[in-house]
Coordinates of C-alpha atoms and ligand atoms in Angstrom, one line a residue:
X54 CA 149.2 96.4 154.0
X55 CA 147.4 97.8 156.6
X56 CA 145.4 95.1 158.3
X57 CA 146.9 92.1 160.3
X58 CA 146.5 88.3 159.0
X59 CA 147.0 85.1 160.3
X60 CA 148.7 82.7 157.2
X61 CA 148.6 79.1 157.2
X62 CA 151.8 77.8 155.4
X63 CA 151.6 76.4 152.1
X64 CA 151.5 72.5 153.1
X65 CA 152.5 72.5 157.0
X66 CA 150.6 72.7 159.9
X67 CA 152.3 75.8 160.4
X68 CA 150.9 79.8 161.2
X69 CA 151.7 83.0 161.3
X70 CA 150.8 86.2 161.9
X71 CA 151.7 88.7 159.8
X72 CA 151.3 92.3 161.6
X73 CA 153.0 95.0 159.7
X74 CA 151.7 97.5 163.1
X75 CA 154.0 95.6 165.1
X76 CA 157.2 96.9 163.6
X77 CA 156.1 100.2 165.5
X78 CA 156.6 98.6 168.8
X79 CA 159.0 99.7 171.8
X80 CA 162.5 98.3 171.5
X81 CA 164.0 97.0 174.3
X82 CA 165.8 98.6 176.4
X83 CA 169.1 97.1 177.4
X84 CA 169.9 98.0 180.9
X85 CA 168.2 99.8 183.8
X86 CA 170.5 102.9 183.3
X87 CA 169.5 103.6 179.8
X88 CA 165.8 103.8 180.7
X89 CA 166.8 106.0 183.5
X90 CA 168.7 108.3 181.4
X91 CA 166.2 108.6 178.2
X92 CA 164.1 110.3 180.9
X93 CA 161.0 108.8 179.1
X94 CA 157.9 108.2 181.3
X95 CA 156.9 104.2 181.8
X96 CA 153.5 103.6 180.9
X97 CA 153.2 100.8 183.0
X98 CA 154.0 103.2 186.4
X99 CA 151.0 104.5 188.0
X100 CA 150.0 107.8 185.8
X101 CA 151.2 106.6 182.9
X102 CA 148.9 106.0 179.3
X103 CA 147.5 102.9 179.4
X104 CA 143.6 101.2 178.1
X105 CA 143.1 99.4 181.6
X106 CA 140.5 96.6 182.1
X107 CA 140.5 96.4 185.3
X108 CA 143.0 96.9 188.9
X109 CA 143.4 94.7 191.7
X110 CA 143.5 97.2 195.0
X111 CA 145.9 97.3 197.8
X112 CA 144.7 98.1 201.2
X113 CA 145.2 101.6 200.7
X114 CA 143.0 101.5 197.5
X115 CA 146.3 102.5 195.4
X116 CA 146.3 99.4 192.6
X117 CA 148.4 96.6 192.9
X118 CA 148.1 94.6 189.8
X119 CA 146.7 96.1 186.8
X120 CA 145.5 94.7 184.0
X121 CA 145.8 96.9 180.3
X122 CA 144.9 96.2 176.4
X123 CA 148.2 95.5 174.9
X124 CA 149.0 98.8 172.5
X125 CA 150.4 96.6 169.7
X126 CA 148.4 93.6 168.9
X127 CA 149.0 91.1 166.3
X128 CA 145.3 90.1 167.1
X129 CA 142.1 91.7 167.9
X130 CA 138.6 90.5 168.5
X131 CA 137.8 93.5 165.6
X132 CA 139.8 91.9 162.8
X133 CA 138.6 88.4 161.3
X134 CA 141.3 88.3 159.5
X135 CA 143.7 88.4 162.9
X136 CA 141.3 87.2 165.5
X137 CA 141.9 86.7 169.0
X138 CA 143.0 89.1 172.1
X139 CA 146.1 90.2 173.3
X140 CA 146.3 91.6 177.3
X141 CA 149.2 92.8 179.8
X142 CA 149.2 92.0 183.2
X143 CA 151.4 95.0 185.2
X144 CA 152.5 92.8 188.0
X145 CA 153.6 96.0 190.5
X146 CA 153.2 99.6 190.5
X147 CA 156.8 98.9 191.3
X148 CA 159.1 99.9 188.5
X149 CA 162.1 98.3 189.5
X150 CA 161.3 95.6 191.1
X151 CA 161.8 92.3 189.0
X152 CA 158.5 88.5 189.9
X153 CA 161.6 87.3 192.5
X154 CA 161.6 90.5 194.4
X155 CA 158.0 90.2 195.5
X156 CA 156.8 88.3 198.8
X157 CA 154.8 85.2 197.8
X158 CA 152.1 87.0 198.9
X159 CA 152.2 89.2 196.0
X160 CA 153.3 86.7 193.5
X161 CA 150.3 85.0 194.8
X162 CA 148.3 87.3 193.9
X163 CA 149.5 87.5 190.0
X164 CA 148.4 83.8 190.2
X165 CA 145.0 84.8 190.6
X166 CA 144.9 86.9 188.0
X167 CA 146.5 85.1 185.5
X168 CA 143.5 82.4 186.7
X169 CA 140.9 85.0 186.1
X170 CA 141.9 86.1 182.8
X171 CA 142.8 82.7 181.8
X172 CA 139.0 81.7 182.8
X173 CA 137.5 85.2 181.3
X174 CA 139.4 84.7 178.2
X175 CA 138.9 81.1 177.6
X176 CA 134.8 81.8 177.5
X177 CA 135.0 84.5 174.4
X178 CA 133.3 83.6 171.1
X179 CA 135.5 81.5 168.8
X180 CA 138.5 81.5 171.5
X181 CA 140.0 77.9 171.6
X182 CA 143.4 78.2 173.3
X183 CA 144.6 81.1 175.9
X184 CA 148.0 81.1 177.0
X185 CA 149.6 83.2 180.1
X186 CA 153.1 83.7 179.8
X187 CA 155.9 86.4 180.5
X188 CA 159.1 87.2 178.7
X189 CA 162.2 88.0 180.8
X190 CA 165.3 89.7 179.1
X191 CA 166.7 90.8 176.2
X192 CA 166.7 87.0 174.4
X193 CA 163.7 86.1 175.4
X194 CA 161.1 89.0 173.1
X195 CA 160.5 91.1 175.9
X196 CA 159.6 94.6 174.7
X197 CA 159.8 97.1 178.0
X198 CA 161.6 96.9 181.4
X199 CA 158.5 97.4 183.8
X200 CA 157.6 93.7 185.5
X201 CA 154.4 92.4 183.3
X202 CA 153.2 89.2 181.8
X203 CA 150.9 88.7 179.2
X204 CA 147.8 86.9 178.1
X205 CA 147.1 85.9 174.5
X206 CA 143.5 84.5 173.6
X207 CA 143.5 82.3 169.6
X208 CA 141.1 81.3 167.6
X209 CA 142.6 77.6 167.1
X210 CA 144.9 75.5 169.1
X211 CA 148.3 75.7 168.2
X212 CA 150.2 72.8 166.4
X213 CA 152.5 72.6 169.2
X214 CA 150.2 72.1 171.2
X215 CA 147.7 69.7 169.6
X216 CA 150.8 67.5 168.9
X217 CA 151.1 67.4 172.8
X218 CA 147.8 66.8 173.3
X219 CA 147.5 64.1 170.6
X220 CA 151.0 62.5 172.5
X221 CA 149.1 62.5 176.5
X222 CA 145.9 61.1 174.9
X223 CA 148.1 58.1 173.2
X224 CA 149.9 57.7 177.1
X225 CA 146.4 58.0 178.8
X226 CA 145.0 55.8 176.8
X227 CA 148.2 52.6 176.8
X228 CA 148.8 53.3 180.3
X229 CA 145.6 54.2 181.7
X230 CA 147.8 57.1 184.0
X231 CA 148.7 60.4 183.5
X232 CA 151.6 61.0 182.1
X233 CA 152.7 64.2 184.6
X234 CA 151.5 62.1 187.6
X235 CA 153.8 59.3 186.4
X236 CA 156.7 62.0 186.4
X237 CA 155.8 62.7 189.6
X238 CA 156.4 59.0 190.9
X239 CA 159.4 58.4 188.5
X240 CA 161.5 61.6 189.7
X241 CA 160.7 61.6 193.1
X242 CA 164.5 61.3 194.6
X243 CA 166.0 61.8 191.0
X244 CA 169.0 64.2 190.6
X245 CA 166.8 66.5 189.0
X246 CA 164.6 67.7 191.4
X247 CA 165.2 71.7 191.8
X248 CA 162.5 72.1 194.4
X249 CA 160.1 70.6 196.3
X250 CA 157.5 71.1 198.8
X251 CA 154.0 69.4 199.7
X252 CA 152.0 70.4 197.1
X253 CA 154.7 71.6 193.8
X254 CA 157.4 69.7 192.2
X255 CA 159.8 71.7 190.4
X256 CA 162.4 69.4 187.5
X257 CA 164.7 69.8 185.8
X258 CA 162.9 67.5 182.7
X259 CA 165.4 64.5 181.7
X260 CA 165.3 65.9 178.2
X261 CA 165.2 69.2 178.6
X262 CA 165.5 71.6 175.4
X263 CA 166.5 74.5 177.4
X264 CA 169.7 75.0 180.0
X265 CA 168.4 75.7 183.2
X266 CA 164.6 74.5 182.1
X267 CA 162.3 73.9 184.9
X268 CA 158.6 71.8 184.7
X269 CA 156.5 73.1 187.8
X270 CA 154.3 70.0 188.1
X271 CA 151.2 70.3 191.0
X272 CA 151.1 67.2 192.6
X273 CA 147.6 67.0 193.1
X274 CA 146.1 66.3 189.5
X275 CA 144.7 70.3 188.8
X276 CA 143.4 71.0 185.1
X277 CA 144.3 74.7 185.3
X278 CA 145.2 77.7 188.5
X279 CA 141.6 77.9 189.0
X280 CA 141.5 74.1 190.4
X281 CA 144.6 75.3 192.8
X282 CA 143.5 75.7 196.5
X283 CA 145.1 78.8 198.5
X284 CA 147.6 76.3 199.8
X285 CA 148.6 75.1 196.3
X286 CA 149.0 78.5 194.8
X287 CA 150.9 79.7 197.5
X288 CA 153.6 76.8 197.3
X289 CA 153.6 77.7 193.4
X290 CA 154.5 81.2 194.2
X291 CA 157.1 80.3 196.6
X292 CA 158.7 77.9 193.8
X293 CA 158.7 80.7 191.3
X294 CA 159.9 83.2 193.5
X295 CA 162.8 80.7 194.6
X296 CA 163.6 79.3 191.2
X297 CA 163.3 82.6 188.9
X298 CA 165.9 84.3 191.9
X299 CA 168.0 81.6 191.4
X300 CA 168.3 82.4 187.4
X301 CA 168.8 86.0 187.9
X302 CA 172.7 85.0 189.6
X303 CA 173.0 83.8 185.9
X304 CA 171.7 87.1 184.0
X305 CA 169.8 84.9 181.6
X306 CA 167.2 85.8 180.1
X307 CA 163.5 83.7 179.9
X308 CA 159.9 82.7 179.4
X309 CA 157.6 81.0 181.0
X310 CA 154.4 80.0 180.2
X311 CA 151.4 77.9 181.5
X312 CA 150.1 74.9 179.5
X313 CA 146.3 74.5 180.9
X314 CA 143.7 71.4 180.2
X315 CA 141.9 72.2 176.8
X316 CA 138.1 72.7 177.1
X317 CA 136.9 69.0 177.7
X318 CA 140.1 67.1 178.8
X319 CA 141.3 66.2 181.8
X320 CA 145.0 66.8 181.8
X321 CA 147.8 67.8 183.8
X322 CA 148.7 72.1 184.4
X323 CA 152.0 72.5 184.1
X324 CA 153.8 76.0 184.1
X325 CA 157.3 75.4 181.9
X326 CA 160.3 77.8 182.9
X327 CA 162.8 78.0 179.5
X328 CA 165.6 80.1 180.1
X329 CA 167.5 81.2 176.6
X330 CA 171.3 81.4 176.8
X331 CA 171.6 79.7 173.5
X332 CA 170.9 80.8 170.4
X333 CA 169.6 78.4 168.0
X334 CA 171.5 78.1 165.2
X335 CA 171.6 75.6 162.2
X336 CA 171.1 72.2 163.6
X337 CA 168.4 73.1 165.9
X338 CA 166.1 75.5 163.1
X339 CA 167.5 72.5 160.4
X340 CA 166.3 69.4 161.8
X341 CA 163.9 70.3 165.1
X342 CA 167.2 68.7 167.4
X343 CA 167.5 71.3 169.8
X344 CA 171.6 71.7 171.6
X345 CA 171.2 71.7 175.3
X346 CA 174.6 72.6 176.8
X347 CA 173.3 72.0 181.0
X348 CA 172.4 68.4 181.9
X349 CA 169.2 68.9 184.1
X350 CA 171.2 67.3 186.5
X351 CA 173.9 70.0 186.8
X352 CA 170.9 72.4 186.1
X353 CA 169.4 71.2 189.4
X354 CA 171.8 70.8 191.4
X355 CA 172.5 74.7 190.9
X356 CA 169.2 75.4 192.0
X357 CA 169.3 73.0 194.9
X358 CA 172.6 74.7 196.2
X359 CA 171.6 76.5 199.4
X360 CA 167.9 74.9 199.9
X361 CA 168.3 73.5 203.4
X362 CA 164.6 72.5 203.5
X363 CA 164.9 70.5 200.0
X364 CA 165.8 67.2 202.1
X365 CA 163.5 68.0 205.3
X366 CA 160.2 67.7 202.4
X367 CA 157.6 65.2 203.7
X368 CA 156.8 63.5 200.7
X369 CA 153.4 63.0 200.4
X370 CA 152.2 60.0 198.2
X371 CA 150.7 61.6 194.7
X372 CA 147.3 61.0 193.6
X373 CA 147.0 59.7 190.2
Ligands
ZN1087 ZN1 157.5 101.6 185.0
ZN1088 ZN1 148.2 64.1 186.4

Protein backbone atom coordinates (compact mmCIF):
# COMPACT_ATOMS: atom_id res chain seq x y z
CA UNK A 1 0.00 0.00 0.00
CA UNK A 2 1.46 2.88 -1.19
CA UNK A 3 -0.94 5.81 -0.71
CA UNK A 4 -2.07 7.20 2.69
CA UNK A 5 -5.87 6.97 4.01
CA UNK A 6 -7.75 8.28 6.59
CA UNK A 7 -10.37 5.23 8.08
CA UNK A 8 -13.36 5.81 9.88
CA UNK A 9 -13.89 2.88 12.44
CA UNK A 10 -16.37 0.44 11.87
CA UNK A 11 -19.27 2.02 14.26
CA UNK A 12 -17.30 4.78 16.44
CA UNK A 13 -16.80 8.20 15.84
CA UNK A 14 -13.32 7.27 15.61
CA UNK A 15 -10.31 7.95 12.68
CA UNK A 16 -7.25 7.16 11.63
CA UNK A 17 -4.72 7.54 9.48
CA UNK A 18 -3.08 4.95 8.09
CA UNK A 19 0.40 6.07 6.50
CA UNK A 20 2.58 3.13 5.67
CA UNK A 21 5.44 6.28 4.56
CA UNK A 22 5.58 7.19 8.05
CA UNK A 23 7.42 4.12 9.26
CA UNK A 24 10.42 5.71 7.32
CA UNK A 25 10.60 8.55 9.69
CA UNK A 26 13.63 9.73 11.96
CA UNK A 27 13.74 7.95 15.27
CA UNK A 28 14.34 9.83 18.14
CA UNK A 29 17.22 10.47 19.37
CA UNK A 30 17.70 9.82 23.09
CA UNK A 31 20.17 12.35 24.44
CA UNK A 32 22.02 15.37 23.19
CA UNK A 33 25.41 13.22 23.12
CA UNK A 34 24.17 10.71 20.79
CA UNK A 35 23.19 13.30 18.16
CA UNK A 36 26.59 14.79 18.70
CA UNK A 37 28.36 11.72 18.16
CA UNK A 38 26.37 10.12 15.00
CA UNK A 39 27.98 13.24 13.47
CA UNK A 40 24.82 13.50 11.19
CA UNK A 41 23.91 17.06 9.90
CA UNK A 42 20.40 18.56 11.47
CA UNK A 43 18.23 19.63 8.82
CA UNK A 44 16.57 22.04 10.85
CA UNK A 45 20.26 24.08 11.37
CA UNK A 46 20.71 26.71 8.86
CA UNK A 47 22.23 24.83 5.59
CA UNK A 48 20.55 21.97 6.23
CA UNK A 49 17.70 20.10 3.50
CA UNK A 50 14.61 21.39 4.06
CA UNK A 51 11.22 22.55 1.53
CA UNK A 52 10.85 26.04 3.32
CA UNK A 53 7.65 28.22 3.06
CA UNK A 54 8.76 31.03 4.23
CA UNK A 55 11.56 32.70 7.19
CA UNK A 56 11.07 35.25 9.63
CA UNK A 57 14.45 37.59 9.47
CA UNK A 58 16.57 38.79 12.30
CA UNK A 59 18.07 42.18 12.12
CA UNK A 60 21.02 40.90 10.46
CA UNK A 61 18.81 39.30 7.67
CA UNK A 62 20.08 35.76 8.98
CA UNK A 63 16.43 33.79 9.67
CA UNK A 64 15.09 33.49 12.90
CA UNK A 65 12.05 31.27 12.65
CA UNK A 66 11.54 29.28 9.68
CA UNK A 67 8.79 27.66 8.51
CA UNK A 68 9.31 24.04 6.31
CA UNK A 69 6.86 21.29 4.60
CA UNK A 70 7.01 18.42 7.06
CA UNK A 71 9.10 15.44 5.01
CA UNK A 72 6.75 12.75 6.33
CA UNK A 73 3.18 13.51 6.07
CA UNK A 74 0.33 11.46 7.04
CA UNK A 75 -1.71 14.13 4.97
CA UNK A 76 -1.32 16.18 1.93
CA UNK A 77 -3.52 18.59 0.08
CA UNK A 78 -2.48 16.04 -3.15
CA UNK A 79 -4.07 12.93 -1.68
CA UNK A 80 -8.01 12.85 -1.31
CA UNK A 81 -7.74 9.92 0.21
CA UNK A 82 -5.35 11.56 3.17
CA UNK A 83 -6.28 15.19 2.87
CA UNK A 84 -5.11 17.97 4.88
CA UNK A 85 -1.48 19.68 5.51
CA UNK A 86 1.17 18.97 7.71
CA UNK A 87 3.91 22.06 8.46
CA UNK A 88 7.11 22.58 10.89
CA UNK A 89 7.78 25.58 12.49
CA UNK A 90 11.94 25.72 13.35
CA UNK A 91 11.66 27.88 16.37
CA UNK A 92 15.69 29.00 16.36
CA UNK A 93 18.50 28.60 14.12
CA UNK A 94 19.72 27.57 17.58
CA UNK A 95 20.34 23.86 17.77
CA UNK A 96 20.59 23.52 21.30
CA UNK A 97 18.74 25.68 22.67
CA UNK A 98 15.31 24.20 24.12
CA UNK A 99 11.23 27.15 23.92
CA UNK A 100 12.48 28.09 27.83
CA UNK A 101 15.89 29.19 26.79
CA UNK A 102 14.64 31.99 24.57
CA UNK A 103 13.88 35.71 25.78
CA UNK A 104 10.08 36.33 25.64
CA UNK A 105 10.97 38.32 22.99
CA UNK A 106 11.71 35.45 20.83
CA UNK A 107 9.07 33.13 22.15
CA UNK A 108 6.96 36.01 21.14
CA UNK A 109 7.75 35.93 18.07
CA UNK A 110 6.82 31.97 17.60
CA UNK A 111 3.43 33.28 18.81
CA UNK A 112 3.04 35.16 15.79
CA UNK A 113 3.74 32.67 13.61
CA UNK A 114 1.86 30.05 15.01
CA UNK A 115 -1.04 32.95 14.52
CA UNK A 116 -0.18 33.34 10.97
CA UNK A 117 -0.20 29.81 9.99
CA UNK A 118 -3.01 29.09 12.07
CA UNK A 119 -4.99 32.00 10.12
CA UNK A 120 -3.29 30.88 6.53
CA UNK A 121 -4.17 27.42 7.22
CA UNK A 122 -7.60 27.74 8.49
CA UNK A 123 -8.66 29.61 4.96
CA UNK A 124 -7.54 26.39 2.57
CA UNK A 125 -10.30 24.58 0.59
CA UNK A 126 -12.06 21.88 2.63
CA UNK A 127 -9.76 22.64 5.90
CA UNK A 128 -12.13 22.55 9.01
CA UNK A 129 -9.85 22.22 12.02
CA UNK A 130 -5.97 23.41 12.30
CA UNK A 131 -4.14 22.68 15.31
CA UNK A 132 -0.58 24.21 16.52
CA UNK A 133 1.15 22.09 18.75
CA UNK A 134 4.75 20.84 19.80
CA UNK A 135 5.92 17.57 21.14
CA UNK A 136 8.71 17.67 23.79
CA UNK A 137 10.72 14.39 24.76
CA UNK A 138 10.98 11.09 24.20
CA UNK A 139 7.21 10.14 25.63
CA UNK A 140 5.61 12.66 24.12
CA UNK A 141 6.07 11.56 19.80
CA UNK A 142 8.70 13.92 19.17
CA UNK A 143 10.78 12.77 16.17
CA UNK A 144 14.25 15.04 16.15
CA UNK A 145 16.10 17.06 18.88
CA UNK A 146 16.19 20.57 16.99
CA UNK A 147 13.47 23.06 18.85
CA UNK A 148 10.25 23.02 16.31
CA UNK A 149 6.52 22.78 16.65
CA UNK A 150 4.16 21.86 14.20
CA UNK A 151 1.02 22.81 12.40
CA UNK A 152 -1.52 20.20 11.15
CA UNK A 153 -4.46 21.47 8.88
CA UNK A 154 -7.87 18.44 8.60
CA UNK A 155 -10.46 18.08 6.66
CA UNK A 156 -13.09 17.44 9.59
CA UNK A 157 -13.14 18.38 13.22
CA UNK A 158 -11.93 15.89 15.40
CA UNK A 159 -14.28 13.91 17.77
CA UNK A 160 -12.50 15.16 20.56
CA UNK A 161 -13.05 18.07 19.75
CA UNK A 162 -16.62 18.31 18.61
CA UNK A 163 -17.51 16.60 21.90
CA UNK A 164 -15.92 19.81 23.58
CA UNK A 165 -17.50 21.96 21.50
CA UNK A 166 -20.94 20.18 21.77
CA UNK A 167 -20.16 20.35 26.01
CA UNK A 168 -19.34 24.68 25.91
CA UNK A 169 -22.38 25.19 23.71
CA UNK A 170 -24.65 23.13 26.41
CA UNK A 171 -22.78 25.60 29.39
CA UNK A 172 -23.19 28.74 27.08
CA UNK A 173 -26.41 28.12 26.45
CA UNK A 174 -27.77 26.99 30.63
CA UNK A 175 -25.57 29.54 31.98
CA UNK A 176 -25.51 32.25 29.51
CA UNK A 177 -21.37 32.58 30.40
CA UNK A 178 -18.49 31.23 29.16
CA UNK A 179 -17.36 28.47 30.66
CA UNK A 180 -13.33 29.53 30.59
CA UNK A 181 -14.36 33.00 31.82
CA UNK A 182 -16.26 31.31 34.72
CA UNK A 183 -12.87 29.40 35.48
CA UNK A 184 -11.39 32.52 35.55
CA UNK A 185 -13.66 33.89 38.42
CA UNK A 186 -13.91 30.46 40.30
CA UNK A 187 -9.93 29.91 40.51
CA UNK A 188 -8.95 33.24 41.10
CA UNK A 189 -7.15 32.61 44.72
CA UNK A 190 -7.43 28.76 44.36
CA UNK A 191 -4.39 26.49 45.26
CA UNK A 192 -4.05 25.82 41.75
CA UNK A 193 -2.98 28.85 40.23
CA UNK A 194 0.70 28.20 38.70
CA UNK A 195 1.00 31.75 37.33
CA UNK A 196 -0.46 34.75 36.96
CA UNK A 197 -0.18 38.08 35.57
CA UNK A 198 -2.58 40.90 34.12
CA UNK A 199 -3.53 39.48 31.13
CA UNK A 200 -2.77 35.20 31.43
CA UNK A 201 -3.90 32.73 33.93
CA UNK A 202 -2.02 29.77 34.09
CA UNK A 203 -4.04 26.30 36.26
CA UNK A 204 -3.39 23.69 37.23
CA UNK A 205 -7.27 22.31 36.02
CA UNK A 206 -9.11 20.66 39.22
CA UNK A 207 -9.40 17.52 37.21
CA UNK A 208 -6.58 17.41 35.46
CA UNK A 209 -5.72 14.11 33.26
CA UNK A 210 -2.11 14.82 33.24
CA UNK A 211 0.62 15.34 36.34
CA UNK A 212 1.95 18.63 36.00
CA UNK A 213 -1.01 19.81 33.45
CA UNK A 214 -1.30 23.41 32.92
CA UNK A 215 -4.65 25.41 31.14
CA UNK A 216 -3.11 28.90 29.91
CA UNK A 217 -6.54 30.81 29.96
CA UNK A 218 -6.36 34.70 28.42
CA UNK A 219 -8.32 36.69 30.59
CA UNK A 220 -9.68 38.81 28.14
CA UNK A 221 -12.32 36.64 26.11
CA UNK A 222 -9.82 36.12 22.69
CA UNK A 223 -11.24 33.49 20.02
CA UNK A 224 -7.72 32.60 18.79
CA UNK A 225 -3.56 34.36 18.96
CA UNK A 226 -4.68 36.59 16.31
CA UNK A 227 -7.30 38.46 18.75
CA UNK A 228 -4.16 38.76 21.27
CA UNK A 229 -2.84 42.37 21.51
CA UNK A 230 1.21 42.77 21.77
CA UNK A 231 0.62 43.04 25.55
CA UNK A 232 -1.32 39.80 25.68
CA UNK A 233 1.03 37.78 23.69
CA UNK A 234 3.91 38.86 25.43
CA UNK A 235 2.44 37.83 28.99
CA UNK A 236 1.72 34.34 27.15
CA UNK A 237 5.23 34.06 26.22
CA UNK A 238 6.53 34.93 29.54
CA UNK A 239 4.09 32.15 31.11
CA UNK A 240 5.42 29.55 28.72
CA UNK A 241 8.81 30.47 29.10
CA UNK A 242 8.33 30.30 32.97
CA UNK A 243 6.12 27.23 33.19
CA UNK A 244 7.86 24.92 30.47
CA UNK A 245 11.48 25.94 32.55
CA UNK A 246 9.90 24.87 35.48
CA UNK A 247 9.07 21.22 33.85
CA UNK A 248 12.48 20.75 32.50
CA UNK A 249 13.88 20.42 36.61
CA UNK A 250 11.55 17.30 36.16
CA UNK A 251 13.05 15.81 32.76
CA UNK A 252 9.54 15.06 31.65
CA UNK A 253 8.58 14.95 28.62
CA UNK A 254 5.36 16.99 26.87
CA UNK A 255 2.89 18.48 24.43
CA UNK A 256 1.20 21.28 24.17
CA UNK A 257 -1.27 22.38 21.98
CA UNK A 258 -3.73 25.37 21.20
CA UNK A 259 -7.47 24.77 21.08
CA UNK A 260 -8.75 27.92 18.92
CA UNK A 261 -12.67 29.08 18.35
CA UNK A 262 -14.03 26.98 15.33
CA UNK A 263 -15.00 29.01 12.22
CA UNK A 264 -18.38 30.81 13.48
CA UNK A 265 -18.24 30.42 17.39
CA UNK A 266 -17.33 32.51 19.76
CA UNK A 267 -15.31 30.56 22.36
CA UNK A 268 -12.66 30.72 24.64
CA UNK A 269 -8.48 30.08 23.22
CA UNK A 270 -6.91 28.06 25.46
CA UNK A 271 -3.30 26.66 24.98
CA UNK A 272 -3.22 23.11 27.19
CA UNK A 273 0.33 22.10 28.64
CA UNK A 274 0.17 17.94 29.25
CA UNK A 275 3.27 16.66 30.46
CA UNK A 276 3.56 12.62 30.09
CA UNK A 277 5.34 10.78 33.01
CA UNK A 278 2.68 8.16 32.96
CA UNK A 279 2.16 5.65 30.78
CA UNK A 280 -1.34 4.65 30.21
CA UNK A 281 -1.90 1.41 30.86
CA UNK A 282 -5.16 -0.82 31.21
CA UNK A 283 -7.56 1.16 33.14
CA UNK A 284 -6.98 4.33 31.41
CA UNK A 285 -7.06 2.70 27.38
CA UNK A 286 -9.99 0.18 29.13
CA UNK A 287 -12.53 2.53 30.38
CA UNK A 288 -11.39 6.32 29.16
CA UNK A 289 -10.55 6.89 33.41
CA UNK A 290 -7.33 8.37 33.08
CA UNK A 291 -4.65 7.86 36.60
CA UNK A 292 -3.33 11.20 37.59
CA UNK A 293 -0.67 10.60 40.28
CA UNK A 294 -0.09 14.93 41.03
CA UNK A 295 -3.01 16.73 42.57
CA UNK A 296 -3.06 20.12 40.62
CA UNK A 297 -2.60 21.46 43.82
CA UNK A 298 0.83 19.87 44.62
CA UNK A 299 1.36 20.36 40.71
CA UNK A 300 1.05 24.18 41.36
CA UNK A 301 2.47 24.73 44.19
CA UNK A 302 5.80 23.32 42.45
CA UNK A 303 5.43 25.77 39.87
CA UNK A 304 4.67 28.59 42.26
CA UNK A 305 7.89 27.75 44.33
CA UNK A 306 10.23 30.70 43.79
CA UNK A 307 7.63 33.23 41.92
CA UNK A 308 7.97 36.25 44.18
CA UNK A 309 5.75 38.31 41.88
CA UNK A 310 2.82 35.54 41.95
CA UNK A 311 1.31 37.36 45.18
CA UNK A 312 2.22 41.16 44.11
CA UNK A 313 -0.39 40.38 40.72
CA UNK A 314 -3.00 43.15 40.52
CA UNK A 315 -5.93 41.28 39.71
CA UNK A 316 -7.83 42.87 37.28
CA UNK A 317 -11.66 42.06 37.27
CA UNK A 318 -12.31 39.50 34.00
CA UNK A 319 -14.62 40.39 31.37
CA UNK A 320 -17.09 37.90 30.60
ZN1 LIG B 1 19.76 21.38 14.38
ZN1 LIG C 1 -14.48 33.32 27.82
Amino acid sequence: MNKNEIRKHYFQDKYVIISPKRAKRPQRLDTREQNQKTGKKCDFCPGGHVKKIYDLKDDAGNWDIRVVKNIFPALSLDNKYAYGKQEVIIESPDHDKEIYEFPVSHIKKILDVYSERYESLIKLDKIRYVLVFKNEGGKSGESLQHAHSQVIALPMIPPMIREEILAIDDYMMAKESCPYCDILRQESNSPRVAWEDEHIFALCPFASEYPYGVWFIPKRHVRSLHDMNQAEKESLAHAMQYIIGKLEALNLSYNYFFHNSIEGADHHMILKLTPRPNIWAGVELGTGIIINTVPPEDAAKFYRKGNKNISKVKRIKVKA
